Amino acid sequence: SQTCKGFNMLIKEVGEKYLNDALFLRKEGKQMSLALRCLERSAELGTAFAMFHLGFACWSGGWSCKEDVTKGAFWLKRSADKG
């Protein structure tokens, strides 16, 4: 239905906004904990690129993230599944 399509588009836009905020904050090198939270939120909303970044960050300990190979593998797989 139109309502579902509109809602899905809104979720996608919000996810991309969180991703853009995360990438900006990371580039600035400030507020890394906020950047990571934005990245996580974007991934949770289904943004494949954010899932990839979050997976790699968890896997490698990037983005000031505590290294967690299991969590990293989870997000990398979800990213790959999403395309």
PDB file of C-alpha atoms in Angstrom:
ATOM      1  CA  SER A   1       0.000   0.000   0.000  1.00  0.00           C
ATOM      2  CA  GLN A   2       0.986   3.655  -0.373  1.00  0.00           C
ATOM      3  CA  THR A   3       1.221   4.098   3.387  1.00  0.00           C
ATOM      4  CA  CYS A   4       3.742   1.248   3.730  1.00  0.00           C
ATOM      5  CA  LYS A   5       5.817   2.557   0.814  1.00  0.00           C
ATOM      6  CA  GLY A   6       5.863   6.029   2.340  1.00  0.00           C
ATOM      7  CA  PHE A   7       6.836   4.680   5.736  1.00  0.00           C
ATOM      8  CA  ASN A   8       9.635   2.578   4.230  1.00  0.00           C
ATOM      9  CA  MET A   9      10.959   5.615   2.348  1.00  0.00           C
ATOM     10  CA  LEU A  10      10.921   7.629   5.563  1.00  0.00           C
ATOM     11  CA  ILE A  11      12.829   4.912   7.442  1.00  0.00           C
ATOM     12  CA  LYS A  12      15.407   4.808   4.632  1.00  0.00           C
ATOM     13  CA  GLU A  13      15.830   8.601   4.718  1.00  0.00           C
ATOM     14  CA  VAL A  14      16.235   8.634   8.500  1.00  0.00           C
ATOM     15  CA  GLY A  15      18.781   5.812   8.315  1.00  0.00           C
ATOM     16  CA  GLU A  16      20.776   7.696   5.686  1.00  0.00           C
ATOM     17  CA  LYS A  17      20.646  10.873   7.810  1.00  0.00           C
ATOM     18  CA  TYR A  18      22.091   8.994  10.790  1.00  0.00           C
ATOM     19  CA  LEU A  19      24.809   7.577   8.519  1.00  0.00           C
ATOM     20  CA  ASN A  20      25.700  11.024   7.170  1.00  0.00           C
ATOM     21  CA  ASP A  21      25.874  12.412  10.697  1.00  0.00           C
ATOM     22  CA  ALA A  22      28.102   9.520  11.779  1.00  0.00           C
ATOM     23  CA  LEU A  23      30.492   9.965   8.855  1.00  0.00           C
ATOM     24  CA  PHE A  24      30.673  13.734   9.421  1.00  0.00           C
ATOM     25  CA  LEU A  25      31.413  13.369  13.134  1.00  0.00           C
ATOM     26  CA  ARG A  26      34.048  10.712  12.447  1.00  0.00           C
ATOM     27  CA  LYS A  27      35.712  12.868   9.811  1.00  0.00           C
ATOM     28  CA  GLU A  28      35.838  15.762  12.256  1.00  0.00           C
ATOM     29  CA  GLY A  29      37.371  13.439  14.853  1.00  0.00           C
ATOM     30  CA  LYS A  30      35.018  14.754  17.499  1.00  0.00           C
ATOM     31  CA  GLN A  31      32.322  13.107  19.554  1.00  0.00           C
ATOM     32  CA  MET A  32      33.284   9.594  18.491  1.00  0.00           C
ATOM     33  CA  SER A  33      30.803   8.033  20.917  1.00  0.00           C
ATOM     34  CA  LEU A  34      28.004  10.028  19.256  1.00  0.00           C
ATOM     35  CA  ALA A  35      29.324   9.089  15.810  1.00  0.00           C
ATOM     36  CA  LEU A  36      29.243   5.420  16.788  1.00  0.00           C
ATOM     37  CA  ARG A  37      25.693   5.723  18.163  1.00  0.00           C
ATOM     38  CA  CYS A  38      24.561   7.354  14.895  1.00  0.00           C
ATOM     39  CA  LEU A  39      26.237   4.567  12.933  1.00  0.00           C
ATOM     40  CA  GLU A  40      24.535   1.912  15.072  1.00  0.00           C
ATOM     41  CA  ARG A  41      21.140   3.570  14.667  1.00  0.00           C
ATOM     42  CA  SER A  42      21.567   3.777  10.904  1.00  0.00           C
ATOM     43  CA  ALA A  43      22.496   0.081  10.752  1.00  0.00           C
ATOM     44  CA  GLU A  44      19.499  -0.819  12.912  1.00  0.00           C
ATOM     45  CA  LEU A  45      17.260   1.073  10.476  1.00  0.00           C
ATOM     46  CA  GLY A  46      18.552  -1.103   7.634  1.00  0.00           C
ATOM     47  CA  THR A  47      21.171   1.048   5.887  1.00  0.00           C
ATOM     48  CA  ALA A  48      23.507  -1.504   4.255  1.00  0.00           C
ATOM     49  CA  PHE A  49      26.488   0.865   4.077  1.00  0.00           C
ATOM     50  CA  ALA A  50      26.139   1.581   7.806  1.00  0.00           C
ATOM     51  CA  MET A  51      25.897  -2.147   8.519  1.00  0.00           C
ATOM     52  CA  PHE A  52      29.181  -2.645   6.664  1.00  0.00           C
ATOM     53  CA  HIS A  53      30.936   0.204   8.510  1.00  0.00           C
ATOM     54  CA  LEU A  54      29.614  -0.985  11.862  1.00  0.00           C
ATOM     55  CA  GLY A  55      30.616  -4.572  11.141  1.00  0.00           C
ATOM     56  CA  PHE A  56      34.123  -3.554  10.166  1.00  0.00           C
ATOM     57  CA  ALA A  57      34.392  -1.237  13.186  1.00  0.00           C
ATOM     58  CA  CYS A  58      33.338  -3.996  15.565  1.00  0.00           C
ATOM     59  CA  TRP A  59      35.609  -6.519  13.850  1.00  0.00           C
ATOM     60  CA  SER A  60      38.679  -4.266  13.917  1.00  0.00           C
ATOM     61  CA  GLY A  61      38.040  -1.993  16.878  1.00  0.00           C
ATOM     62  CA  GLY A  62      37.642   1.079  14.665  1.00  0.00           C
ATOM     63  CA  TRP A  63      35.472   4.119  15.345  1.00  0.00           C
ATOM     64  CA  SER A  64      36.592   3.908  19.007  1.00  0.00           C
ATOM     65  CA  CYS A  65      34.541   0.719  19.214  1.00  0.00           C
ATOM     66  CA  LYS A  66      35.522  -2.156  21.471  1.00  0.00           C
ATOM     67  CA  GLU A  67      36.706  -5.041  19.292  1.00  0.00           C
ATOM     68  CA  ASP A  68      33.997  -7.710  19.054  1.00  0.00           C
ATOM     69  CA  VAL A  69      34.495 -10.191  16.226  1.00  0.00           C
ATOM     70  CA  THR A  70      31.111 -11.865  16.779  1.00  0.00           C
ATOM     71  CA  LYS A  71      29.203  -8.584  16.572  1.00  0.00           C
ATOM     72  CA  GLY A  72      31.347  -7.551  13.614  1.00  0.00           C
ATOM     73  CA  ALA A  73      30.546 -10.766  11.744  1.00  0.00           C
ATOM     74  CA  PHE A  74      26.830 -10.280  12.474  1.00  0.00           C
ATOM     75  CA  TRP A  75      26.759  -6.789  10.918  1.00  0.00           C
ATOM     76  CA  LEU A  76      29.009  -7.711   8.002  1.00  0.00           C
ATOM     77  CA  LYS A  77      26.713 -10.644   7.149  1.00  0.00           C
ATOM     78  CA  ARG A  78      23.615  -8.455   7.404  1.00  0.00           C
ATOM     79  CA  SER A  79      25.282  -5.926   5.114  1.00  0.00           C
ATOM     80  CA  ALA A  80      26.134  -8.624   2.573  1.00  0.00           C
ATOM     81  CA  ASP A  81      22.619 -10.063   2.755  1.00  0.00           C
ATOM     82  CA  LYS A  82      21.161  -6.602   2.170  1.00  0.00           C
ATOM     83  CA  GLY A  83      23.323  -6.071  -0.910  1.00  0.00           C
TER      84      GLY A  83
END
